[in-house]
Coordinates of C-alpha atoms in Angstrom, one line a residue:
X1 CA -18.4 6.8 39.1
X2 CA -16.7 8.3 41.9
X3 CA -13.4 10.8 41.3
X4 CA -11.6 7.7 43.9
X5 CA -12.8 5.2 41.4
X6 CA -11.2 7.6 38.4
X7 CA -8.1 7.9 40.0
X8 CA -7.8 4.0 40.9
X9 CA -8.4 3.2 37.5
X10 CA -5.9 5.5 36.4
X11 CA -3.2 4.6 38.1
X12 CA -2.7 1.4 39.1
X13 CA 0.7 -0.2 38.2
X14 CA 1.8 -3.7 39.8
X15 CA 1.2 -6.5 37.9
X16 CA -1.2 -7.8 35.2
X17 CA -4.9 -7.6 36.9
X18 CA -7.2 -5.6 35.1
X19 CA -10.3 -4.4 37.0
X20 CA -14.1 -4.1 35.0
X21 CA -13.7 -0.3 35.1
X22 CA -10.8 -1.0 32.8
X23 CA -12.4 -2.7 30.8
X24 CA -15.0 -0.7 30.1
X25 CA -13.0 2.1 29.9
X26 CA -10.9 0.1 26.9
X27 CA -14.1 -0.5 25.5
X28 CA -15.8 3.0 25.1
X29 CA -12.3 4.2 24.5
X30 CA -11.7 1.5 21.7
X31 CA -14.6 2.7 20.0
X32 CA -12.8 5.3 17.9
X33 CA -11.0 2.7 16.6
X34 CA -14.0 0.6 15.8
X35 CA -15.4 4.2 13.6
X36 CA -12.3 4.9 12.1
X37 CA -12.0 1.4 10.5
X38 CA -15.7 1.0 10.0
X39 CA -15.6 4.3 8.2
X40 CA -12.6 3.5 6.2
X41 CA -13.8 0.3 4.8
X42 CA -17.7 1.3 4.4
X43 CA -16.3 4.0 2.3
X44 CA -13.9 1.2 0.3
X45 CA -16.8 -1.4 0.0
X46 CA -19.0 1.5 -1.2
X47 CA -16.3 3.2 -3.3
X48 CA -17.3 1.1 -6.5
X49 CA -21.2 2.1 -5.5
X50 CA -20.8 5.6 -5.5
X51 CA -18.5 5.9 -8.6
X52 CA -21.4 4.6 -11.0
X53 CA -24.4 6.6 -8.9
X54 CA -22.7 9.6 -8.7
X55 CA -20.9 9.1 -11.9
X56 CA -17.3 9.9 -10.4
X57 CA -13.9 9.7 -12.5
X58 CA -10.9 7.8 -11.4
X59 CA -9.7 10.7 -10.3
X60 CA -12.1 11.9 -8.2
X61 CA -12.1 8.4 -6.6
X62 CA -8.9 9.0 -5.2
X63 CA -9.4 11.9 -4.3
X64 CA -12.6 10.9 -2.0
X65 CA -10.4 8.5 -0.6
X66 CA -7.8 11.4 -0.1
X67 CA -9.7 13.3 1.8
X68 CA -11.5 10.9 4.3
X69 CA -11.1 9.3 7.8
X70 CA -8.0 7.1 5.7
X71 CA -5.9 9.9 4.9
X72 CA -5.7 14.0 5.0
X73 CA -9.3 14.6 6.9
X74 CA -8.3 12.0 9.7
X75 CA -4.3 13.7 9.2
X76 CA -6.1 17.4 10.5
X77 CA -7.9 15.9 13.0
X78 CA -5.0 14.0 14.9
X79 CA -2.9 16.8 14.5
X80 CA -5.3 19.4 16.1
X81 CA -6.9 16.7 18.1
X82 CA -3.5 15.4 19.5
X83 CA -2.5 18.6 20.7
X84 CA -5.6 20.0 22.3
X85 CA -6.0 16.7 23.9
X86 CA -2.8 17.1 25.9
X87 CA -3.4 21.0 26.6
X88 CA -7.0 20.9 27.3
X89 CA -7.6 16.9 28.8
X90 CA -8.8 14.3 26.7
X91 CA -12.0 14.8 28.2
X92 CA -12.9 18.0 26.4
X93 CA -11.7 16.2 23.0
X94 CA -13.7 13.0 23.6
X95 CA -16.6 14.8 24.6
X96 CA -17.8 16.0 21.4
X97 CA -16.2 14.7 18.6
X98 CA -18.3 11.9 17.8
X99 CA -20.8 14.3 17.2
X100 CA -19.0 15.4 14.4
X101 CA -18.7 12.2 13.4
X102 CA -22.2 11.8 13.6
X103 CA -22.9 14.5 11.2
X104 CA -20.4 13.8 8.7
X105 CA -21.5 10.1 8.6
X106 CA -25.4 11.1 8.4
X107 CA -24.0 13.6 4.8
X108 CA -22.5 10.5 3.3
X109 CA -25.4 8.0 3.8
X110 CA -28.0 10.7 2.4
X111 CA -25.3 11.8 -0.1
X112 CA -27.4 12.6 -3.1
X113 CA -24.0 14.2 -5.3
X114 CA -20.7 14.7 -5.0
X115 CA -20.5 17.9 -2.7
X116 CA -22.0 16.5 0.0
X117 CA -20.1 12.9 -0.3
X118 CA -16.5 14.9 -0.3
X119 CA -17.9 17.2 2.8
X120 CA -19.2 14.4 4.8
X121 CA -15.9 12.3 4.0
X122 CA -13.9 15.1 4.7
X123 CA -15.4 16.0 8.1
X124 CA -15.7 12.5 9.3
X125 CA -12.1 11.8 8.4
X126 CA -11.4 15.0 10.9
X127 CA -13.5 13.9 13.6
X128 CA -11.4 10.3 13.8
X129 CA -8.3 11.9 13.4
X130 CA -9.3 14.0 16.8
X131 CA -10.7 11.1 18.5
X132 CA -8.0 8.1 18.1
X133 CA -4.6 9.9 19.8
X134 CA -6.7 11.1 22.4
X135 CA -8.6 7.9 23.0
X136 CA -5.5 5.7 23.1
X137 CA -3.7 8.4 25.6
X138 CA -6.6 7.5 28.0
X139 CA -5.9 3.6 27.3
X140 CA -2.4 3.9 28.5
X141 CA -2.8 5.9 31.0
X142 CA -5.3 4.1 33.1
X143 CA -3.3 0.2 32.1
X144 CA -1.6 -1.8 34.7
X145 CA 2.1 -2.0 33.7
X146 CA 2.0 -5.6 33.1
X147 CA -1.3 -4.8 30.5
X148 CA -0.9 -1.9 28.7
X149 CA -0.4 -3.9 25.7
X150 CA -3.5 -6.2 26.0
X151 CA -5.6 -3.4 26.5
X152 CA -4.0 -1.7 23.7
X153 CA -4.6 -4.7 21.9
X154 CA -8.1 -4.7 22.9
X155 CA -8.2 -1.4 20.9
X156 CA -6.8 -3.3 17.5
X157 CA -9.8 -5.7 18.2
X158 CA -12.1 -3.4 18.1
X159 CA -10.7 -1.7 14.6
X160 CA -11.0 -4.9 13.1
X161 CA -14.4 -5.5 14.2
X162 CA -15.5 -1.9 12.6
X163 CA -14.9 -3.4 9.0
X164 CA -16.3 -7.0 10.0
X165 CA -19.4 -5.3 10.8
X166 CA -19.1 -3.1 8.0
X167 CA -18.2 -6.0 5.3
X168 CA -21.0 -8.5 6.2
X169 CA -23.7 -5.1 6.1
X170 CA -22.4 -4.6 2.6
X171 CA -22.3 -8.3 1.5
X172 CA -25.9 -9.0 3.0
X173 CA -27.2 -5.6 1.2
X174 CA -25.1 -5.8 -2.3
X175 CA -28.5 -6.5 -3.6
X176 CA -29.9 -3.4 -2.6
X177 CA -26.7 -1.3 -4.3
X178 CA -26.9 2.1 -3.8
X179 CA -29.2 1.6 -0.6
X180 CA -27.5 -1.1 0.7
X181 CA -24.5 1.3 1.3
X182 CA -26.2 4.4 2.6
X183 CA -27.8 1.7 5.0
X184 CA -24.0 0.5 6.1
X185 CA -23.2 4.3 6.8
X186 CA -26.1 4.7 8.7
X187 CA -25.4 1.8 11.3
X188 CA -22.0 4.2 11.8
X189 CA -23.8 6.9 12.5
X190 CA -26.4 5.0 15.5
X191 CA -22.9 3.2 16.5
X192 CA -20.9 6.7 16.6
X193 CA -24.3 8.8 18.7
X194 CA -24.7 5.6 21.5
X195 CA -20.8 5.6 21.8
X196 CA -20.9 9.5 22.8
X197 CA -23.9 9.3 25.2
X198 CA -21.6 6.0 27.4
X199 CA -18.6 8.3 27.3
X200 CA -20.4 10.8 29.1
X201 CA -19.6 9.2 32.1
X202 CA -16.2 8.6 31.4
X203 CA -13.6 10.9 33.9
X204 CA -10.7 12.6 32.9
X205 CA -7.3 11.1 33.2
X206 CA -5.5 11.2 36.2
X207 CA -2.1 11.1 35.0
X208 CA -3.1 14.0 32.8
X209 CA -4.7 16.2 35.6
X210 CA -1.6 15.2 37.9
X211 CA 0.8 16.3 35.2
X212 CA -1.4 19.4 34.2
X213 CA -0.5 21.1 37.3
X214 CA 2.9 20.8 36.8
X215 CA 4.5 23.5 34.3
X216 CA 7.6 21.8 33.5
X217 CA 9.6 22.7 31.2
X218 CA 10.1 19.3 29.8
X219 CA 6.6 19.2 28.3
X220 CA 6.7 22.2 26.4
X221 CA 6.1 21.6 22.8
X222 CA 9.6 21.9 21.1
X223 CA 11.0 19.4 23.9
X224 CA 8.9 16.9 21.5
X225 CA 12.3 17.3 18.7
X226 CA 14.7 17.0 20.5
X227 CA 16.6 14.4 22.3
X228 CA 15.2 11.3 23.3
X229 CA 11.6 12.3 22.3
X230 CA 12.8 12.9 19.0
X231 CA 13.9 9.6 19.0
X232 CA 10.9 8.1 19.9
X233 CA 9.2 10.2 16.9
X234 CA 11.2 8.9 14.2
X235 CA 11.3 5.5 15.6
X236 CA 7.5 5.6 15.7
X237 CA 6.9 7.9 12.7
X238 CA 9.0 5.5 10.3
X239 CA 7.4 2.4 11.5
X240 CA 3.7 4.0 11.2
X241 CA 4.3 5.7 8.1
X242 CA 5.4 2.7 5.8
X243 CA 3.3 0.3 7.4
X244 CA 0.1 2.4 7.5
X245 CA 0.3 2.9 3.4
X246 CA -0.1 -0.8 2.8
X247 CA -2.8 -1.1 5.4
X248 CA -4.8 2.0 4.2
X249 CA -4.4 -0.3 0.5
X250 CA -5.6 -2.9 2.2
X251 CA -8.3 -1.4 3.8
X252 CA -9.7 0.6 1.6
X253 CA -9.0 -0.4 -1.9
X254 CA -9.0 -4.2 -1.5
X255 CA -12.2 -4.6 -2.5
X256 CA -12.1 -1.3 -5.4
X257 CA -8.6 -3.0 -7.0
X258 CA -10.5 -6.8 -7.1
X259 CA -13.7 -5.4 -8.7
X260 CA -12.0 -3.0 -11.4
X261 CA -9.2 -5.2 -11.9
X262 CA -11.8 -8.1 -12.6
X263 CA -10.5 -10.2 -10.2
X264 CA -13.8 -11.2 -8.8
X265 CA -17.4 -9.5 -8.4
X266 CA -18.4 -7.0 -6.2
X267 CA -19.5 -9.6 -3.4
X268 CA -16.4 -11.5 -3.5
X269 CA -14.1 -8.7 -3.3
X270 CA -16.4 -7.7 0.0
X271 CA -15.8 -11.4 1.1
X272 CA -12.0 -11.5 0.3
X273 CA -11.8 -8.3 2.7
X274 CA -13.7 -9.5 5.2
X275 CA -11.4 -12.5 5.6
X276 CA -8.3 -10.0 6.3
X277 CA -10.1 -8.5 9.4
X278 CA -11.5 -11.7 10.9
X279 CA -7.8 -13.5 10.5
X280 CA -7.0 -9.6 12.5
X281 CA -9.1 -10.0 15.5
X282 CA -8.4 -13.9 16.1
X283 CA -4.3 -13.4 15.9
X284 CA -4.7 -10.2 17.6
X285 CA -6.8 -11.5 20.6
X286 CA -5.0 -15.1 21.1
X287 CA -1.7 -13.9 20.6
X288 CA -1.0 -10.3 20.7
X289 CA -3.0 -9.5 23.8
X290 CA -2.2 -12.4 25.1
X291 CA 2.0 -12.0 25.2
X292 CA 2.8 -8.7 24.3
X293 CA 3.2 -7.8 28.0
X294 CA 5.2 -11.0 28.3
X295 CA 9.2 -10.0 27.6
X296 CA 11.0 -7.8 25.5
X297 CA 12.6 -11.0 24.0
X298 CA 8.8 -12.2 23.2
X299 CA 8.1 -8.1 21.6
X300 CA 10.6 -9.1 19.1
X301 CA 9.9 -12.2 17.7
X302 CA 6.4 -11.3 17.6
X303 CA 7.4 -7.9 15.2
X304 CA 10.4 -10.5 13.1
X305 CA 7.6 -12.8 12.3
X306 CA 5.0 -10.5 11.6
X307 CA 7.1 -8.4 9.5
X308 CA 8.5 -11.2 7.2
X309 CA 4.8 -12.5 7.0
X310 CA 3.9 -9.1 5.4
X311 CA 6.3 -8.4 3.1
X312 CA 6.0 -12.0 1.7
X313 CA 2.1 -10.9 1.3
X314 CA 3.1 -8.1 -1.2
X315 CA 6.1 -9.7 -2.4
X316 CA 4.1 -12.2 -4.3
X317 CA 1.9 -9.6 -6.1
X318 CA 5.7 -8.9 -8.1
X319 CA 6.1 -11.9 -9.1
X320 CA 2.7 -13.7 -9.1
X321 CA -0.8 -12.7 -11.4
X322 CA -3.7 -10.4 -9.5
X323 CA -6.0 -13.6 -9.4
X324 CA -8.0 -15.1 -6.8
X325 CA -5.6 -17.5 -5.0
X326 CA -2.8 -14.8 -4.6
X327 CA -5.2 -12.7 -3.4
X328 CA -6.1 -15.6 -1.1
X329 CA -2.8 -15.8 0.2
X330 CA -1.7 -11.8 0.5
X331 CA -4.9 -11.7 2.9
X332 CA -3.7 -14.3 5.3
X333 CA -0.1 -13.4 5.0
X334 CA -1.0 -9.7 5.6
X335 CA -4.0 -10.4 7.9
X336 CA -1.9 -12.5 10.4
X337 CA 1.2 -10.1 10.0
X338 CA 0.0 -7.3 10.3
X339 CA -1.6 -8.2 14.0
X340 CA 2.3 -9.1 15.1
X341 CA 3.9 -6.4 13.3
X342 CA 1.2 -3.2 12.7
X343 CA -0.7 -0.7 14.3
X344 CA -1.5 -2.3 17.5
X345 CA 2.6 -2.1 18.7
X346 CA 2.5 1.4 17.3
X347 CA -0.6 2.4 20.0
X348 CA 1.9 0.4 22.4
X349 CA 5.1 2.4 22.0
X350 CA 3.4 5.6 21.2
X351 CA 1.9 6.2 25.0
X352 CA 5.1 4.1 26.5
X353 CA 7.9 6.6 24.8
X354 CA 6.1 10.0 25.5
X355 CA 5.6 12.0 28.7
X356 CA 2.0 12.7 29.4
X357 CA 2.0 16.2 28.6
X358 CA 3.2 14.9 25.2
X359 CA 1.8 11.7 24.4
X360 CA -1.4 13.0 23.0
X361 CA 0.3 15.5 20.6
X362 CA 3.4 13.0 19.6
X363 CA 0.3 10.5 18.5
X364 CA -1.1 12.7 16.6
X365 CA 1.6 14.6 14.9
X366 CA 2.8 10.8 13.3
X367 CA -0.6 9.7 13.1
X368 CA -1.2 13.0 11.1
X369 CA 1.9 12.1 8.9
X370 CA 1.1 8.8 8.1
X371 CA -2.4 9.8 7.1
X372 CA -1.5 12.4 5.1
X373 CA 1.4 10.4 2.5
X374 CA -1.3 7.8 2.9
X375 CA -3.5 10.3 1.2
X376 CA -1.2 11.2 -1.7
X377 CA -0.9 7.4 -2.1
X378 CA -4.4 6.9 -2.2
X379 CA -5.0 9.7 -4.8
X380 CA -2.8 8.5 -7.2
X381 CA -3.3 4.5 -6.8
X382 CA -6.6 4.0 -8.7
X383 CA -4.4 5.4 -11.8
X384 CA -1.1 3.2 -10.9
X385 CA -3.1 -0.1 -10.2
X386 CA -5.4 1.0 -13.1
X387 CA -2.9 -1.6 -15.5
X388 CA -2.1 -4.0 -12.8
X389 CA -0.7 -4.0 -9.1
X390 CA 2.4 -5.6 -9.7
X391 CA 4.5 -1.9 -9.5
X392 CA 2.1 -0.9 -6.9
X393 CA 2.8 -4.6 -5.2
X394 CA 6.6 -3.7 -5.0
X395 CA 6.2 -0.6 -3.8
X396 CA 4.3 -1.7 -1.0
X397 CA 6.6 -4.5 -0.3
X398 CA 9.4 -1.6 0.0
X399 CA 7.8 0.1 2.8
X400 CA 6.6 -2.9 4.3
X401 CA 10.2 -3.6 4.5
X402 CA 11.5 -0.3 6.2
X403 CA 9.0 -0.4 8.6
X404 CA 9.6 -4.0 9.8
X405 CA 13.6 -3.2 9.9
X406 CA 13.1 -0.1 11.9
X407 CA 10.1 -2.0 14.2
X408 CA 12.9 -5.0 14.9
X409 CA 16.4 -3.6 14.8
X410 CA 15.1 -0.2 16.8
X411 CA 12.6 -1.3 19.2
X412 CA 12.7 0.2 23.1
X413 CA 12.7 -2.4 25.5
X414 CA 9.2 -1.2 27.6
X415 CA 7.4 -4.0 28.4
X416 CA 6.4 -4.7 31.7
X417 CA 7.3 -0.8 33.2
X418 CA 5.4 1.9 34.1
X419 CA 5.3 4.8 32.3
X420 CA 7.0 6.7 34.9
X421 CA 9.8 3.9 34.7
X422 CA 10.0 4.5 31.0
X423 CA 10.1 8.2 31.1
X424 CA 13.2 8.5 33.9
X425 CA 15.1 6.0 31.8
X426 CA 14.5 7.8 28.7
X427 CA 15.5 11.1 30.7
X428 CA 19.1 9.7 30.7
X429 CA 19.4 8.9 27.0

């Protein structure tokens, strides 16, 4: 690929019309998202697994999944990640981190004790935290105007995928236990290696490299909290944060809360799961990608709907038993909401609010956050759901409900503009 071509695919603005070098680039970019997810839930499905193998307390439980690609790991990662990427290129970051991934995904598949299951958690959790700010900076910087949401959106596809892939492995190998998971882990691992020898050829960003050579004053780091950008932080933080601790449940202790809570068997909690993300990539690619670029009018009945959907979802574990059929219906509720009202406008509005010198490093800081209280979450949730999940139903339901407020009542009216467009009006906030 030519520097011309780089720049082309960069920076075009006008209209809708996405070229195949897009695509591609969405693709390979998208990946991160397709590893985080995939590691999330292979380490949720096998949760269960390596708690009898490895003979691992409750406690210890949460804390492997507070460590990991779903919390504090991936919370280091983005924070470091997010920063480097906007001071060094997101070339540099994309380079080699799925190497690290690689590694710390090949210590949990051969994982023959503890030590070497909380360090390869721990480091693949950092190596996903680096990768996904950076990845979705290059997204939105190379997007048409009238696109940057499907493409976005095109990202969300591929995070639901990760666990689809990852949920039938583990329901076709629940026979083989203990095998069966170290198998799943190592499909990451060939997934994360071919991933990092395609983006070889990928260029740096334009925008980035245009904006590097400028030393304004604007982009330094403290401009990030103050002002409009601080704005944008809070607006973004408070949305991601409460919405991101009922998806980490969701994602990674669906299937751990069903089996311990005798809900169903190990394969049917796997099943149950499963459903969530295939729900995720159908609503996500017929009707997020498809108008999330339409209106700002369209932006917001998309979030109102998805939001109520989702807080219904949890609502019901107050007031209804942890059975099957409520189970049932908290995985579609949540599974179609969440695709209106979840991460994939978050990726949106956090490249449309930031400058470029910023974005990377605005990502990651709430991105970081999120992971992080995610992490405490997850630590102490095997103990609070230990009894039941109707407290840790209305708790959920709580944030679910600040972080659809915030999404509706709050959200910036960016669809359609360039990010240049964006960043002069913000300029005048």
């Amino acid at each position: 690929m030519t520097s011309s071509e780089a720049v082309g695919a960069s920076t075009v603005e006008d209209g809708g019309t996405i070229s195949r070098q897009q695509w591609r680039w969405s693709v390979l970019a998208g990946m991160a998202s397709y590893l985080d997810a995939g590691s999330i839930v292979a380490l949720g499905a096998g949760l269960a697994v390596f708690q009898s193998h490895l003979g691992l307390s409750d406690g210890a439980v949460g804390a492997l999944a507070a460590i990991g690609p779903n919390a504090i790991g991936c919370a280091l990662g983005a924070f470091v990640g997010g920063r480097l990427g906007d001071k060094l290129g997101r070339k540099r970051i994309y380079k080699y981190d799925l190497l690290v991934y690689a590694v710390g995904i090949l210590c949990i598949a051969l994982a023959v004790n503890a030590p070497m299951l909380f360090v390869g958690t721990f480091v693949v959790g950092v190596a996903v935290g680096a990768d996904v700010p950076t990845s979705l900076a290059l997204v939105g910087e190379f997007s048409p105007s009238g696109a940057r949401g499907k493409l976005l959106g095109f990202t969300q596809v591929a995070w639901n995928l990760g666990p689809v892939i990852v949920l039938l492995l583990s329901l076709a190998l629940t026979p083989l236990d203990l095998l069966g998971t170290r198998i799943v882990f190592l499909h990451l691992f060939v997934v994360a290696l071919a991933t990092w020898a395609l983006r070889r050829g990928l260029s740096e960003s334009a925008r980035w490299t245009s904006a590097a050579s400028t030393k304004d004053v604007k982009h330094q780091l403290k401009a990030l909290f103050r002002g409009a950008h601080l704005k944008a932080l809070l607006f973004t933080g408070i949305v991601y944060v409460f919405w991101n601790i009922a998806a980490g449940t969701s994602g990674i202790f669906t299937p751990y809360v069903i089996k311990t809570l005798n809900a169903g068997s190990q394969a049917a909690s796997v099943a149950l799961s499963l459903a969530g993300f295939v729900i995720g990539i159908l609503v996500t690619t017929l009707v997020f990608m498809r108008f999330a670029d339409r209106s700002h009018h369209t932006r917001k009945w998309m979030w109102g709907t998805g939001a109520v959907m989702q807080v219904v979802a949890y609502g019901i574990y107050v007031v209804l038993p942890f059975n099957v059929p409520v189970i049932i219906a908290n995985i579609v509720l949540f599974g179609v909401g969440c695709s209106l009202a979840g991460e994939a406008f978050y990726k949106v509005w956090s490249q449309e609010l930031f400058p470029t010198m910023l974005r990377g490093t605005a990502q990651g800081f709430t991105f970081g956050v999120a992971r992080t209280l995610l992490g405490v979450w997850s630590f102490f949730l095997p103990t609070l759901a230990s009894g039941g999940f109707t407290l840790a139903g209305g708790l959920l339901t709580l944030f679910l409900v600040i972080s659809g407020a915030t999404g509706f009542f709050f959200m910036p009216n960016t669809s359609g503009k360039s990010l240049e467009q964006i960043e002069a009006e913000r300029a005048t906030v």
